[in-house]
Coordinates of C-alpha atoms in Angstrom, one line a residue:
Chain A
M21 CA 59.8 134.0 103.7
S22 CA 58.4 134.4 99.4
E23 CA 54.8 135.2 98.9
S24 CA 54.7 131.8 97.0
A25 CA 55.7 128.7 98.7
I26 CA 56.6 127.1 95.0
T27 CA 56.5 128.4 91.3
I28 CA 57.0 126.5 88.8
T29 CA 56.9 127.9 85.3
N30 CA 57.0 126.1 82.2
L31 CA 58.7 123.7 83.3
T32 CA 60.1 121.5 81.0
K33 CA 62.1 118.0 81.3
R34 CA 63.1 116.1 78.2
F35 CA 65.4 112.7 78.7
D36 CA 66.8 112.0 74.9
D37 CA 63.7 112.0 73.0
I38 CA 61.6 111.3 76.0
T39 CA 59.2 114.3 77.1
A40 CA 58.6 113.7 81.0
L41 CA 57.9 116.7 81.6
D42 CA 56.3 119.2 79.4
N43 CA 55.6 123.1 80.4
L44 CA 54.4 122.7 83.6
S45 CA 53.4 125.9 85.0
L46 CA 52.1 126.2 88.6
E47 CA 51.8 128.1 92.0
I48 CA 51.5 126.8 95.7
A49 CA 50.7 128.4 98.5
W50 CA 52.0 128.1 101.8
G51 CA 49.9 126.3 103.8
E52 CA 48.5 124.4 101.0
L53 CA 48.8 121.0 100.8
F54 CA 49.0 120.4 97.2
G55 CA 48.5 116.7 95.1
I56 CA 49.9 115.8 92.1
L57 CA 48.2 113.3 90.4
G58 CA 48.8 111.0 87.5
P59 CA 49.3 107.4 85.8
N60 CA 52.8 105.9 86.2
G61 CA 55.4 107.7 84.2
A62 CA 52.9 110.7 83.7
G63 CA 55.9 113.3 85.0
K64 CA 55.1 113.0 89.5
S65 CA 58.4 112.3 90.6
T66 CA 60.7 114.1 87.5
A67 CA 58.4 117.4 89.1
V68 CA 59.5 116.4 92.6
N69 CA 62.7 116.1 92.0
I70 CA 63.2 118.7 89.8
L71 CA 61.6 120.7 92.9
N72 CA 64.0 119.1 95.3
T73 CA 67.3 119.6 93.0
L74 CA 68.2 115.9 92.2
L75 CA 67.0 116.6 89.0
E76 CA 67.9 119.8 86.7
P77 CA 64.9 121.1 84.7
T78 CA 65.7 121.0 80.9
D79 CA 63.6 124.5 80.1
G80 CA 61.7 126.9 82.3
S81 CA 62.2 127.5 86.2
A82 CA 61.2 126.5 89.7
T83 CA 61.6 128.2 92.9
V84 CA 61.3 127.4 96.6
D85 CA 60.5 129.9 98.8
G86 CA 62.1 132.2 96.6
H87 CA 65.4 130.0 95.7
D88 CA 66.1 129.1 92.3
V89 CA 66.0 125.5 91.8
V90 CA 69.1 125.6 89.6
F91 CA 71.2 128.2 91.1
D92 CA 70.3 128.1 94.2
P93 CA 69.9 124.7 95.5
E94 CA 72.2 124.3 98.3
G95 CA 68.9 127.3 99.8
V96 CA 66.1 125.3 98.7
R97 CA 67.4 122.0 100.1
K98 CA 67.5 124.3 104.0
V99 CA 64.0 124.7 103.4
I100 CA 62.8 121.4 102.0
G101 CA 62.4 117.9 103.7
V102 CA 61.6 115.5 101.4
C103 CA 60.4 111.8 101.7
P104 CA 61.4 110.1 98.7
Q105 CA 59.2 107.4 97.1
E106 CA 61.8 104.2 97.9
P107 CA 62.5 105.0 101.4
A108 CA 65.7 105.2 101.6
F109 CA 66.8 104.4 105.2
Y110 CA 69.9 102.7 106.7
P111 CA 69.4 99.4 107.7
H112 CA 72.1 99.4 110.4
L113 CA 71.1 102.4 112.1
T114 CA 67.7 102.5 114.5
G115 CA 64.9 104.5 113.9
A116 CA 66.0 107.2 116.0
E117 CA 69.4 107.1 114.6
N118 CA 67.7 107.5 110.9
I119 CA 66.0 110.3 111.8
T120 CA 68.8 112.4 113.9
L121 CA 71.3 111.7 111.6
M122 CA 68.9 113.6 109.2
G123 CA 68.4 116.7 111.7
D124 CA 72.1 116.3 111.9
M125 CA 72.8 116.9 108.0
H126 CA 69.8 120.1 108.6
L127 CA 72.1 121.4 111.9
V128 CA 69.0 121.3 114.1
P129 CA 70.3 122.2 117.0
K130 CA 70.8 119.0 118.9
D131 CA 68.6 119.4 122.2
V132 CA 65.9 120.7 120.0
L133 CA 66.5 117.5 117.7
K134 CA 66.4 115.1 120.6
E135 CA 62.9 116.7 121.9
R136 CA 61.7 116.9 118.3
V137 CA 62.4 113.1 117.6
K138 CA 60.5 112.0 120.7
T139 CA 57.5 114.1 120.2
M140 CA 57.2 112.7 116.1
V141 CA 57.9 109.4 117.0
E142 CA 54.5 109.4 119.7
K143 CA 52.4 111.2 116.5
I144 CA 53.3 108.2 114.3
D145 CA 52.3 106.0 117.0
M146 CA 56.3 104.6 116.9
Q147 CA 57.4 104.7 120.7
G148 CA 57.8 100.8 121.1
H149 CA 59.9 100.7 118.1
I150 CA 62.0 103.8 117.8
N151 CA 65.4 102.0 119.1
R152 CA 65.1 98.8 116.7
R153 CA 67.2 98.8 114.0
A154 CA 65.3 99.8 110.8
K155 CA 66.3 96.4 109.1
D156 CA 63.7 95.1 111.1
Y157 CA 60.9 96.9 110.5
S158 CA 57.8 96.8 108.6
G159 CA 57.2 98.1 105.0
G160 CA 55.1 100.3 106.7
M161 CA 56.9 101.3 110.1
I162 CA 59.9 102.3 107.3
R163 CA 57.3 104.2 105.4
R164 CA 56.2 105.8 109.1
V165 CA 60.7 106.6 109.7
S166 CA 61.2 107.8 106.4
M167 CA 58.4 110.2 106.9
L168 CA 60.1 111.4 110.1
M169 CA 63.4 111.7 108.2
A170 CA 62.3 113.9 105.4
L171 CA 60.1 116.3 108.1
I172 CA 63.0 116.3 111.4
S173 CA 64.1 119.7 110.3
D174 CA 60.6 121.6 110.3
P175 CA 61.3 122.0 106.9
K176 CA 59.0 125.3 105.0
V177 CA 57.9 123.0 102.4
A178 CA 57.5 118.8 102.4
L179 CA 57.4 117.1 99.3
L180 CA 56.1 113.9 99.8
D181 CA 56.5 111.0 97.3
E182 CA 53.5 108.5 98.3
P183 CA 54.4 108.6 102.0
T184 CA 51.5 106.0 102.6
V185 CA 51.9 102.7 100.6
A186 CA 52.2 99.6 102.3
M187 CA 50.7 101.1 105.4
D188 CA 47.8 99.6 107.4
P189 CA 44.8 101.8 107.3
K190 CA 45.1 102.8 111.7
S191 CA 49.2 104.0 110.3
R192 CA 47.6 106.1 107.2
R193 CA 45.1 107.7 109.6
A194 CA 48.1 108.6 111.8
V195 CA 50.1 109.9 109.0
W196 CA 47.5 111.8 107.7
D197 CA 46.6 113.4 110.8
F198 CA 50.2 114.2 110.8
I199 CA 50.3 115.9 107.8
R200 CA 47.0 117.5 108.4
E201 CA 48.9 119.4 111.0
L202 CA 52.2 120.5 109.3
K203 CA 50.1 122.0 107.2
E204 CA 48.4 124.3 110.4
Q205 CA 51.7 125.3 111.1
G206 CA 51.9 127.1 107.4
K207 CA 54.3 124.8 105.6
A208 CA 53.3 124.0 102.2
I209 CA 53.0 120.7 101.1
I210 CA 53.3 118.6 97.8
L211 CA 51.8 115.4 98.4
T212 CA 52.5 112.4 95.3
T213 CA 50.1 109.5 95.3
H214 CA 48.2 106.7 94.0
Y215 CA 45.5 106.5 96.4
M216 CA 42.3 108.9 95.0
E217 CA 40.6 108.9 98.8
E218 CA 44.2 110.2 100.5
A219 CA 44.4 112.8 98.0
Q220 CA 40.2 113.9 98.0
E221 CA 40.9 113.6 102.0
L222 CA 43.8 115.6 102.7
C223 CA 44.6 118.0 99.4
D224 CA 43.4 121.4 99.0
R225 CA 44.6 121.3 95.2
V226 CA 45.6 119.1 93.2
A227 CA 46.8 118.4 89.6
I228 CA 46.4 115.8 87.4
I229 CA 49.2 115.0 84.8
D230 CA 49.4 112.9 82.6
E231 CA 52.2 112.1 79.9
G232 CA 54.3 115.3 81.1
K233 CA 51.3 117.7 80.7
L234 CA 49.2 119.4 83.4
I235 CA 45.8 118.1 82.1
E236 CA 43.7 119.5 85.2
L237 CA 43.9 121.7 88.1
G238 CA 41.8 122.5 91.2
A239 CA 40.4 121.4 94.6
P240 CA 39.2 118.4 94.5
E241 CA 35.3 119.4 95.4
D242 CA 35.5 121.7 92.6
L243 CA 37.2 119.3 89.9
M244 CA 34.2 116.5 91.0
E245 CA 31.5 119.0 90.5
K246 CA 33.0 120.0 87.4
Y247 CA 32.6 116.3 86.3
H248 CA 29.9 115.4 87.5
A249 CA 31.9 112.4 89.6
K250 CA 30.8 111.0 93.4
N251 CA 34.7 111.1 93.8
L252 CA 38.2 112.1 92.9
E253 CA 38.9 108.4 91.4
E254 CA 36.3 109.3 88.3
V255 CA 37.5 112.8 87.8
F256 CA 41.1 110.4 87.6
L257 CA 39.3 108.1 85.5
K258 CA 37.8 110.6 83.2
L259 CA 40.8 112.4 82.7
T260 CA 43.2 110.1 82.0
G261 CA 41.0 107.4 79.9
K262 CA 42.4 104.8 82.3
K263 CA 41.5 102.3 84.6
L264 CA 43.5 102.8 88.0
R265 CA 44.4 99.6 88.2
E266 CA 46.3 100.2 84.8
A267 CA 47.6 103.1 86.6
I268 CA 48.5 101.7 89.7
Chain B
M23 CA 82.2 122.1 105.2
N24 CA 80.3 121.6 108.5
L25 CA 81.9 119.5 111.2
R26 CA 78.7 118.4 112.7
R27 CA 77.6 116.9 109.3
I28 CA 81.0 115.2 108.7
L29 CA 80.5 113.6 112.3
A30 CA 77.4 112.5 111.5
L31 CA 78.2 110.5 108.9
T32 CA 81.4 109.2 110.3
R33 CA 79.4 107.4 113.4
K34 CA 76.5 106.5 111.0
D35 CA 79.6 104.7 108.8
L36 CA 81.2 103.2 112.1
K37 CA 78.2 102.2 113.9
K38 CA 78.1 99.7 110.4
L39 CA 81.7 98.2 111.9
T40 CA 79.7 96.9 114.7
R41 CA 76.7 96.2 113.4
E42 CA 77.2 94.2 110.4
P43 CA 78.9 91.2 111.1
A44 CA 80.7 90.8 107.6
V45 CA 82.1 94.2 108.2
L46 CA 82.9 93.6 111.6
F47 CA 84.7 90.0 110.2
L48 CA 86.5 91.4 107.6
L49 CA 88.2 94.7 108.8
I50 CA 88.6 93.8 112.3
I51 CA 87.9 90.2 113.4
F52 CA 90.5 89.0 110.0
P53 CA 93.6 90.8 111.0
I54 CA 93.7 89.5 114.4
T55 CA 92.5 86.7 113.0
I56 CA 95.8 86.2 110.1
T57 CA 98.1 87.8 112.3
F58 CA 97.2 85.2 115.1
V59 CA 96.7 82.1 112.5
F60 CA 100.0 83.5 110.4
G61 CA 102.5 83.8 113.9
L62 CA 101.3 80.5 115.2
A63 CA 102.0 79.0 111.4
F64 CA 104.9 80.8 110.7
G65 CA 107.3 80.4 114.2
G66 CA 105.5 83.7 115.8
I67 CA 104.2 82.5 118.5
G68 CA 106.7 82.1 122.2
G69 CA 109.0 85.0 121.2
G70 CA 111.5 84.6 118.8
T71 CA 112.3 80.8 119.1
T72 CA 115.5 79.0 117.9
T73 CA 114.5 78.3 114.3
S74 CA 115.7 74.4 113.8
F75 CA 116.0 71.8 111.0
D76 CA 115.3 68.2 111.6
V77 CA 118.1 66.5 110.1
G78 CA 118.9 62.6 109.0
L79 CA 121.9 61.7 108.9
L80 CA 123.9 58.8 107.7
N81 CA 128.0 58.2 108.5
L82 CA 129.7 56.0 106.2
D83 CA 132.7 56.8 107.4
V84 CA 132.8 55.1 110.6
T85 CA 135.2 52.6 110.1
G86 CA 138.1 54.0 108.3
P87 CA 141.3 55.5 110.0
Q88 CA 140.4 58.8 109.8
A89 CA 136.9 58.7 111.0
D90 CA 136.9 61.4 113.3
W91 CA 136.4 63.9 110.7
G92 CA 133.1 62.2 110.4
H93 CA 132.5 62.6 113.9
E94 CA 134.1 66.2 113.9
F95 CA 131.4 67.6 111.1
I96 CA 129.0 66.1 113.1
G97 CA 129.7 67.8 115.6
N98 CA 129.9 71.2 114.1
L99 CA 126.7 70.2 112.7
T100 CA 125.0 69.6 115.6
S101 CA 127.1 72.8 118.3
S102 CA 125.1 75.3 116.1
G103 CA 121.9 74.6 117.7
V104 CA 120.5 75.2 114.2
F105 CA 120.0 71.1 112.9
V106 CA 118.4 68.6 115.7
V107 CA 120.1 65.3 113.9
Q108 CA 118.6 62.2 113.8
Y109 CA 120.7 59.0 112.9
Y110 CA 120.3 56.3 110.2
D111 CA 121.2 53.1 108.9
D112 CA 120.8 53.3 105.4
N113 CA 119.9 55.3 102.4
V114 CA 116.2 54.1 101.8
T115 CA 115.1 54.5 105.3
G116 CA 116.3 58.3 105.1
Q117 CA 115.0 59.3 101.9
A118 CA 111.5 57.5 102.4
D119 CA 111.5 60.0 106.0
L120 CA 112.8 63.0 104.0
L121 CA 109.7 61.9 101.2
Q122 CA 106.9 62.3 104.1
G123 CA 108.8 65.2 105.3
S124 CA 109.5 63.8 108.8
I125 CA 113.1 65.4 108.3
D126 CA 113.8 68.4 106.6
A127 CA 117.3 67.3 105.0
F128 CA 119.3 64.5 104.6
I129 CA 123.1 64.2 104.8
I130 CA 125.2 61.3 103.8
I131 CA 128.4 61.5 105.1
P132 CA 130.5 59.3 102.5
E133 CA 133.0 56.5 102.9
G134 CA 136.5 58.3 102.5
F135 CA 135.2 61.4 103.8
G136 CA 138.0 61.3 106.8
N137 CA 140.8 60.6 104.4
S138 CA 139.5 63.7 101.4
V139 CA 140.5 65.9 103.9
V140 CA 143.3 64.5 105.3
S141 CA 144.3 64.5 101.9
Y142 CA 143.9 68.0 101.1
Y143 CA 146.0 68.7 104.3
D144 CA 149.1 66.2 102.4
A145 CA 148.8 68.4 99.5
P146 CA 146.9 71.3 99.8
F147 CA 147.8 73.4 96.8
N148 CA 148.1 70.2 94.6
T149 CA 144.2 69.2 93.7
S150 CA 145.6 66.4 91.9
A151 CA 146.8 64.9 94.5
W152 CA 143.6 65.6 96.8
M153 CA 140.9 62.3 97.0
N154 CA 137.6 63.7 96.7
T155 CA 134.5 62.4 98.2
T156 CA 131.1 64.0 97.6
I157 CA 128.6 65.2 100.7
G158 CA 125.1 63.7 100.1
L159 CA 122.7 66.5 101.1
Y160 CA 119.2 66.0 99.8
V161 CA 116.7 69.2 101.2
D162 CA 113.1 68.1 101.8
S163 CA 111.9 70.5 98.4
G164 CA 108.3 71.1 100.3
S165 CA 109.6 73.4 102.6
L166 CA 111.1 77.0 101.2
M167 CA 112.7 77.9 104.8
A168 CA 114.6 74.7 104.2
V169 CA 115.7 74.9 101.2
S170 CA 117.2 78.3 101.1
A171 CA 119.0 77.7 105.0
V172 CA 119.6 74.1 105.3
P173 CA 122.7 74.0 102.4
P174 CA 125.0 77.6 103.5
L175 CA 124.5 75.9 107.1
V176 CA 125.7 72.9 105.9
Q177 CA 128.2 74.6 104.1
E178 CA 129.7 76.6 107.2
A179 CA 129.8 73.5 109.4
L180 CA 131.7 71.9 107.0
M181 CA 134.1 74.4 106.3
K182 CA 135.0 74.4 110.3
T183 CA 135.3 71.2 110.6
I184 CA 137.7 71.2 107.5
F185 CA 139.5 74.6 108.8
G186 CA 139.1 75.1 112.2
A187 CA 136.8 78.2 113.9
D188 CA 139.6 79.8 113.5
A189 CA 139.4 79.9 109.8
M190 CA 136.4 81.4 109.7
A191 CA 138.3 84.5 110.8
I192 CA 141.4 84.6 109.1
G193 CA 143.6 87.4 109.2
L194 CA 142.5 89.5 105.7
P195 CA 142.8 93.7 105.3
V196 CA 139.1 93.3 104.8
E197 CA 136.8 91.7 107.4
I198 CA 133.4 90.8 107.0
G199 CA 131.9 90.8 110.4
S200 CA 129.6 87.8 110.8
P201 CA 130.4 85.0 112.6
A202 CA 132.1 82.0 111.7
L203 CA 129.4 80.1 112.1
V204 CA 125.7 81.0 111.7
E205 CA 124.7 81.4 115.2
S206 CA 121.0 80.2 116.0
S207 CA 119.1 83.0 115.2
T208 CA 116.1 84.6 117.0
V209 CA 114.2 85.7 114.0
T210 CA 111.9 83.6 112.8
Q211 CA 109.6 83.5 109.2
W212 CA 106.8 85.3 110.7
D213 CA 109.2 88.6 111.6
Y214 CA 109.7 88.9 107.9
M215 CA 106.1 88.8 107.4
A216 CA 104.5 90.6 109.9
P217 CA 105.4 94.2 108.7
G218 CA 103.5 92.9 105.5
I219 CA 100.6 91.9 107.3
F220 CA 99.9 95.6 108.2
A221 CA 99.8 97.0 104.9
F222 CA 97.5 93.0 104.0
S223 CA 95.0 94.1 107.2
A224 CA 93.9 97.8 105.6
I225 CA 93.8 96.6 101.8
F226 CA 90.5 94.8 102.2
L227 CA 89.5 98.3 103.4
T228 CA 89.1 98.9 99.4
M229 CA 86.5 96.5 99.2
I230 CA 84.4 97.9 102.3
V231 CA 84.4 101.4 100.9
A232 CA 83.0 99.7 97.4
Q233 CA 80.3 97.9 98.8
S234 CA 79.1 101.1 101.6
M235 CA 78.9 103.5 98.5
T236 CA 77.6 101.3 95.8
Y237 CA 75.0 100.3 98.7
E238 CA 74.1 103.9 99.5
R239 CA 74.0 104.6 95.7
D240 CA 71.8 102.0 94.7
E241 CA 69.5 102.1 97.9
G242 CA 68.7 105.9 96.8
L243 CA 70.3 107.1 100.1
L244 CA 73.0 109.4 98.5
K245 CA 70.1 110.3 96.8
R246 CA 68.3 111.1 99.7
L247 CA 71.6 113.1 101.6
R248 CA 71.8 115.4 97.8
T249 CA 68.4 116.8 98.8
T250 CA 69.5 117.5 103.0
P251 CA 72.4 120.7 103.4
A252 CA 75.1 118.1 103.3
S253 CA 77.0 118.6 100.5
S254 CA 79.2 116.1 98.1
A255 CA 82.9 117.1 100.1
E256 CA 81.0 116.4 103.2
Y257 CA 80.0 113.4 102.7
L258 CA 83.3 112.3 101.1
V259 CA 85.7 113.5 103.5
S260 CA 83.7 111.8 106.2
Q261 CA 83.9 108.3 104.5
T262 CA 87.9 109.1 104.1
V263 CA 87.6 110.0 107.9
T264 CA 85.8 106.9 108.8
Y265 CA 88.2 104.3 107.0
M266 CA 91.3 106.8 108.7
I267 CA 90.0 105.4 112.3
I268 CA 89.1 101.6 110.8
A269 CA 93.0 102.0 109.3
V270 CA 94.4 103.8 112.7
F271 CA 92.2 100.4 114.6
Q272 CA 93.5 97.9 112.7
V273 CA 97.4 98.8 113.2
A274 CA 96.3 98.6 117.1
L275 CA 95.0 95.4 116.7
V276 CA 97.7 93.6 114.9
L277 CA 100.2 95.7 116.7
A278 CA 98.4 94.1 120.2
S279 CA 97.9 90.4 118.3
S280 CA 101.1 90.5 117.5
F281 CA 102.5 91.3 120.8
V282 CA 100.2 88.8 122.6
I283 CA 101.9 85.7 120.5
G284 CA 105.3 87.0 121.6
Y285 CA 106.5 89.6 118.7
R286 CA 108.6 91.6 119.5
P287 CA 109.6 94.8 117.1
A288 CA 113.0 96.2 116.5
T289 CA 112.1 99.5 117.1
G290 CA 110.8 101.6 119.9
L291 CA 107.6 104.3 120.3
A292 CA 108.3 106.3 117.7
G293 CA 108.5 103.5 115.0
I294 CA 105.2 102.4 116.3
A295 CA 104.1 106.0 116.1
F296 CA 105.0 106.3 112.4
T297 CA 103.0 103.1 111.3
F298 CA 100.3 104.6 112.5
V299 CA 100.8 107.4 110.3
I300 CA 101.7 104.9 107.4
A301 CA 99.0 103.3 108.2
L302 CA 96.7 106.4 107.8
A303 CA 97.9 107.7 104.7
F304 CA 97.2 104.3 103.1
S305 CA 93.8 104.3 104.1
L306 CA 94.0 107.3 101.5
V307 CA 95.2 104.7 99.0
A308 CA 92.6 102.1 100.2
V309 CA 89.4 104.5 99.5
G310 CA 90.8 106.3 96.7
F311 CA 90.8 102.7 95.1
G312 CA 86.9 102.2 96.8
L313 CA 85.8 104.8 95.0
I314 CA 87.0 104.2 91.4
A315 CA 86.2 100.6 92.1
A316 CA 82.2 101.9 93.3
T317 CA 82.3 104.2 90.5
I318 CA 82.7 101.1 87.9
S319 CA 79.9 98.7 89.6
K320 CA 76.6 98.5 89.0
S321 CA 75.9 97.2 92.4
A322 CA 77.1 96.1 95.9
E323 CA 78.2 92.6 94.8
V324 CA 79.3 94.0 91.6
A325 CA 81.9 96.3 93.4
T326 CA 83.0 92.9 96.0
G327 CA 84.1 91.5 92.8
V328 CA 85.6 94.7 91.2
S329 CA 87.4 95.9 94.2
F330 CA 89.4 92.9 93.9
I331 CA 91.3 93.6 90.9
F332 CA 92.6 96.7 93.1
I333 CA 92.9 94.2 96.1
M334 CA 94.8 91.1 94.7
P335 CA 97.9 92.7 93.1
Q336 CA 98.1 95.0 96.2
M337 CA 98.1 92.1 98.2
F338 CA 100.7 89.6 96.2
F339 CA 103.1 92.4 95.1
G340 CA 102.8 94.4 98.5
T341 CA 102.2 92.3 101.6
F342 CA 104.3 89.4 103.1
M343 CA 104.6 87.3 99.6
P344 CA 108.1 86.5 98.1
L345 CA 109.4 88.8 95.8
G346 CA 111.7 88.1 92.9
G347 CA 112.8 89.4 89.2
A348 CA 110.1 90.7 87.3
T349 CA 107.4 90.6 90.8
E350 CA 109.9 93.2 91.9
M351 CA 109.5 95.7 89.3
I352 CA 105.9 95.1 89.5
A353 CA 105.7 95.6 93.6
K354 CA 107.2 99.5 92.5
F355 CA 103.5 100.4 91.4
M356 CA 101.7 99.4 94.4
P357 CA 101.7 101.6 97.1
S358 CA 101.4 98.3 100.2
N359 CA 104.8 97.7 99.1
Y360 CA 106.5 101.2 100.3
V361 CA 103.9 100.7 103.7
T362 CA 106.1 97.0 104.2
E363 CA 109.1 98.2 103.4
A364 CA 108.5 101.3 105.5
I365 CA 107.5 98.8 107.8
A366 CA 109.8 96.4 107.5
T367 CA 112.6 99.1 108.0
L368 CA 111.5 99.6 111.2
F369 CA 110.8 96.6 112.4
L370 CA 112.9 94.2 111.0
R371 CA 115.8 95.9 110.3
G372 CA 115.9 98.2 113.6
A373 CA 116.7 101.4 111.8
P374 CA 115.9 105.1 113.8
I375 CA 112.9 107.2 112.7
T376 CA 114.9 109.3 111.0
T377 CA 116.0 106.9 108.3
P378 CA 115.8 108.9 104.8
S379 CA 114.5 105.8 103.1
I380 CA 111.1 105.0 105.7
W381 CA 109.9 109.0 104.7
T382 CA 110.1 108.7 101.2
N383 CA 108.3 105.3 101.7
L384 CA 105.5 107.4 103.7
A385 CA 105.5 110.2 100.9
I386 CA 105.1 108.3 98.3
V387 CA 102.0 106.4 100.1
S388 CA 100.7 109.9 100.8
V389 CA 101.4 111.5 96.9
V390 CA 99.7 108.5 95.8
G391 CA 96.5 108.0 98.5
V392 CA 95.8 111.9 97.6
I393 CA 96.1 111.6 94.3
L394 CA 93.8 108.2 94.4
I395 CA 91.2 110.1 96.7
I396 CA 91.2 112.8 94.0
V397 CA 90.6 110.4 90.8
G398 CA 88.4 108.4 92.4
I399 CA 86.3 112.1 94.0
I400 CA 86.0 113.1 90.3
L401 CA 85.5 110.0 88.7
F402 CA 82.7 108.9 91.9
E403 CA 80.8 111.9 91.5
R404 CA 80.4 112.4 87.4
F405 CA 79.6 108.7 86.9
G406 CA 79.0 107.0 90.3
S407 CA 76.7 108.5 92.4
R408 CA 74.1 108.6 90.2

């Protein structure tokens, strides 16, 4: 296990003449729950997509558990679990089959996989629905299944891109508890979210980025103190100069 | 490359086959349906019954001294078993029935028919002494089979009438090893079509592959898989394996359906096994075309239309549609044509499995399939998967 879970050094990504990510540098420790916040188009998903090896950076470098995202993408994929912004799932498969498929991709031993699916499904309160076809799920159920698809391999690093969108408060709380449990297991977790109270509640540190640049980094309490704000949302508004409604 | 991943992805796709009604219909129910429908429509049901034609007959040579020749001619028409003769008293009624499709052909034996035959026998080498008459033959132009089969059969009945049954096997240094008169055949039009049905049913794999891959791309499923240790090669091998399994299943279904309706191919177990092998090779072609269609399609809906660019020529120039002239040349570029040709050689011509032409056909389909798969993978990886 490398010293840092994730190391991002001067990471830059350009799409033609648009700079989506501009010289971003971060270091994320094991057992840290790290939030990436920013308005739409700030570069959050670009950063996550470089870390999950879907995009190659234009400049700079990034390593996950010591594996370089450009030179050792296979190594990166073995240690990450990715919950994408749009919950990609196979509608003709049941929730359990979708989760099991991802376990098969990570070659989780069969008996372990079966037991793990059962345990994790109980944790996010999906026992009664997990053997139904995913196409019949509500938006919240799909999100929960999508998160289990990301975490079934027991990854060292979890990349959760807005995992609680469209969830009811009860489900969201269940997912929060689940994420906290992952953190306690020593996993590094990157969480992008538009819910400021979620970031404030869960994250050890947050990075606020806008127009591809890192504009603030720190623990939510430290940032609130620094900017004399009642909550993280106020910090966000002060820093980005945008109403949250616009940002969302 | 890991077998467990490939099998897991293959299972995922095979489940779609049983759980998605549209896919189930196109790949399973459709081949069974066309086998039954075409078998019924083209004479397969009943197991090779005799093909016969309803022929109207107006005999105008009934009163003359040589009227027996007309009766002899009618006897030769009916004795073949191919013609079911209905007698008419006038031309107008017969022509009207022909126009309405009630009969397949209408024959008029002219007045003086018998005299014509006798005049030939009186002076066989003096054509100017012959009394010429013309038999009226009108064939239902709406029946492809009647148009092609009735005139030569009537001609043979006429030859037998004039020269006798032995005349068809007259002693010559060169012999044609065919019967003097066309015997009632047990081969139906369905027998000619059946080999093409095997390729026909597999052709639609292209559309399913294209739809499936564009759907997975559009819904972010390919991206999701790319964030796991599964490689592109494992994914594409799983796709190929899935559709090879489906192709084998389709052949089994078409064969079983054909047997149910009485079709008996003129081959043994080895020939049937060969059919499965060539179907496997053809599934490579279908997957290759599917990958190319997916590459150039922006969505699953577009993929449906684009895949028809590959499906239609295969269907029209490589299955059971009649070919001739330019279409035969075009068919040489259709992999499905080689599948149909190989199966026809086995099932219709009854050629043994060792026949070189079927192995040539298999080689062509296999090579084209492998090339298309490679081209499809390269194009899809480079332009179509993101």
